C-alpha positions as CSV (number, residue, x, y, z in Angstrom):
1,X,93.5,72.2,29.0
2,X,92.9,72.2,32.9
3,X,92.3,69.1,34.6
4,X,90.0,70.9,36.8
5,X,86.2,72.0,35.5
6,X,86.4,75.9,35.9
7,X,83.7,76.4,37.7
8,X,85.5,74.2,39.8
9,X,88.4,76.9,40.3
10,X,86.2,79.5,40.7
11,X,84.7,77.7,43.8
12,X,88.4,77.1,44.9
13,X,89.5,81.1,44.5
14,X,86.1,81.8,46.6
15,X,87.0,79.8,49.0
16,X,90.6,80.5,49.6
17,X,89.7,84.5,50.0
18,X,90.0,85.8,53.3
19,X,89.9,89.4,54.1
20,X,91.5,89.1,57.2
21,X,94.4,88.2,55.5
22,X,95.3,89.7,52.6
23,X,99.1,88.2,52.4
24,X,99.2,84.4,53.4
25,X,96.1,82.5,54.4
26,X,95.7,81.7,58.0
27,X,97.1,78.7,57.3
28,X,99.9,79.5,55.6
29,X,103.0,77.1,55.9
30,X,106.2,78.6,54.7
31,X,108.3,75.4,54.2
32,X,105.5,73.8,52.3
33,X,105.3,77.1,50.0
34,X,108.9,77.3,49.3
35,X,109.0,73.3,48.5
36,X,106.5,73.8,45.5
37,X,107.7,76.4,44.3
38,X,111.2,74.6,44.3
39,X,109.3,71.7,42.4
40,X,107.6,74.2,39.8
41,X,111.3,75.9,39.2
42,X,113.3,72.2,38.5
43,X,110.7,71.5,36.3
44,X,111.1,75.0,34.3
45,X,114.7,74.5,34.6
46,X,114.8,71.1,33.3
47,X,112.3,71.6,30.1
48,X,113.8,75.3,29.6
49,X,117.4,75.2,30.5
50,X,119.5,77.4,32.8
51,X,117.9,80.3,31.5
52,X,115.3,79.9,34.3
53,X,115.4,83.1,36.6
54,X,113.5,82.3,39.9
55,X,112.6,84.4,43.1
56,X,110.4,85.0,45.9
57,X,108.4,87.7,46.8
58,X,107.6,90.0,50.2
59,X,105.1,92.1,50.4
60,X,102.9,90.3,48.4
61,X,99.7,87.6,47.6
62,X,101.8,85.7,45.4
63,X,104.8,83.2,46.5
64,X,107.1,83.7,44.2
65,X,108.0,84.0,40.0
66,X,110.1,82.1,37.2
67,X,110.2,83.7,34.0
68,X,112.5,82.3,30.9
69,X,113.6,85.1,28.6
70,X,112.4,85.3,24.7
71,X,115.9,85.0,24.1
72,X,116.1,81.9,26.2
73,X,114.5,78.7,25.3
74,X,111.4,80.0,26.0
75,X,108.6,81.0,23.7
76,X,108.6,84.0,21.7
77,X,107.8,87.2,24.0
78,X,109.4,85.1,27.1
79,X,107.1,83.3,29.7
80,X,106.8,83.7,33.4
81,X,104.7,81.3,35.9
82,X,103.7,82.6,39.4
83,X,102.6,80.4,42.6
84,X,100.4,82.4,45.1
85,X,100.2,81.7,48.6
86,X,96.7,81.0,48.6
87,X,95.6,77.9,47.2
88,X,98.5,76.2,46.0
89,X,97.8,78.3,43.0
90,X,99.5,79.0,40.4
91,X,99.0,81.2,37.1
92,X,101.6,81.3,33.9
93,X,101.6,83.7,31.0
94,X,104.1,85.3,28.0
95,X,104.8,89.0,27.4
96,X,103.6,91.4,29.3
97,X,102.3,90.5,33.6
98,X,98.0,89.9,33.6
99,X,96.9,90.7,30.1
100,X,94.6,88.6,27.5
101,X,97.5,88.6,25.4
102,X,99.5,86.9,27.7
103,X,97.1,84.4,28.1
104,X,96.7,83.3,24.6
105,X,100.5,82.8,24.3
106,X,100.9,79.5,25.9
107,X,100.6,76.4,23.8
108,X,97.8,73.9,24.3
109,X,101.3,71.1,25.2
110,X,103.0,73.5,27.7
111,X,99.4,74.2,30.0
112,X,98.8,70.7,30.0
113,X,102.7,70.0,30.7
114,X,102.9,72.5,33.6
115,X,99.0,71.2,34.8
116,X,101.0,68.2,35.2
117,X,103.9,69.7,37.1
118,X,101.4,71.3,39.5
119,X,99.3,68.3,40.5
120,X,102.5,66.9,40.9
121,X,103.7,69.5,43.4
122,X,100.4,70.1,44.8
123,X,99.3,72.9,43.0
124,X,96.0,74.4,40.8
125,X,97.0,75.8,37.6
126,X,94.6,78.6,37.2
127,X,93.9,79.1,33.5
128,X,95.2,83.2,33.5
129,X,92.0,84.6,31.6
130,X,90.1,83.2,34.6
131,X,92.3,85.8,36.5
132,X,91.2,88.4,34.6
133,X,87.3,88.1,35.3
134,X,86.3,90.9,37.2
135,X,87.1,90.4,41.1
136,X,83.7,90.1,43.4
137,X,85.5,89.3,46.8
138,X,85.4,91.2,49.8
139,X,89.5,91.2,50.3
140,X,90.2,94.7,49.4
141,X,93.0,95.3,46.6
142,X,95.6,97.7,45.5
143,X,93.8,98.6,43.0
144,X,90.4,99.2,44.8
145,X,92.9,101.6,47.0
146,X,93.8,103.1,44.1
147,X,90.4,103.7,42.3
148,X,89.2,105.7,45.8
149,X,91.9,107.5,46.1
150,X,91.6,108.3,42.2
151,X,88.1,109.1,42.9
152,X,89.0,111.5,46.0
153,X,90.7,113.6,43.6
154,X,88.1,113.9,41.1
155,X,85.8,114.9,44.0
156,X,88.0,117.6,44.9
157,X,88.6,119.0,40.9
158,X,92.1,117.4,40.9
159,X,91.7,114.6,38.1
160,X,93.2,116.5,35.2
161,X,92.2,114.0,32.5
162,X,89.2,113.8,30.2
163,X,86.3,112.3,30.1
164,X,87.7,109.4,27.2
165,X,91.3,108.9,29.3
166,X,88.8,108.4,32.3
167,X,86.9,105.4,31.1
168,X,90.4,103.9,29.6
169,X,91.4,103.9,33.3
170,X,88.1,102.9,35.0
171,X,88.5,100.0,33.0
172,X,92.8,99.6,34.6
173,X,91.4,100.0,37.9
174,X,88.4,97.2,38.5
175,X,89.4,94.8,40.5
176,X,90.5,90.8,39.1
177,X,91.1,87.9,40.8
178,X,94.5,88.2,39.8
179,X,94.3,91.5,41.8
180,X,93.3,89.0,44.6
181,X,96.0,86.2,44.6
182,X,98.9,87.5,42.7
183,X,99.5,91.4,43.5
184,X,101.5,93.1,46.3
185,X,99.1,94.0,49.4
């Protein structure tokens, strides 16, 4: 559904990863980022009407987020679209943030439309399922810091969890590419 091949998208994700610049790239241009975000917001409002809500982030590798509530003209479960400060990366989903179910809730027609909007805005649509792949880059994410803290507590005997809960938590404490490009820093 994406114009760019997935391997090319993965290469772009790796190329833009700079551990010295967690919130935005060295060559970040705020006006260009806001212009892209305004183009995405405008296109979403033309498609879904006034129910679209949009806001910019601070202290995040994401630039901003647009959302369409389920009770508006959006799909069941609602819709969200985010723009990263890096590479003009855009991702989208329905329902809860950054889950496999969010990735499957988008129609092929919408993804094709959004990819065209992204291309016109100078952005790259990155499918959420790619962003949910394990992150293997050099930049520490908040989830990495949380994992180190939990490991330290466990080493001190203060984990407070049984083995089954710990296994589920280990899955939650693995960074994914979304943590790198669409999360607080």
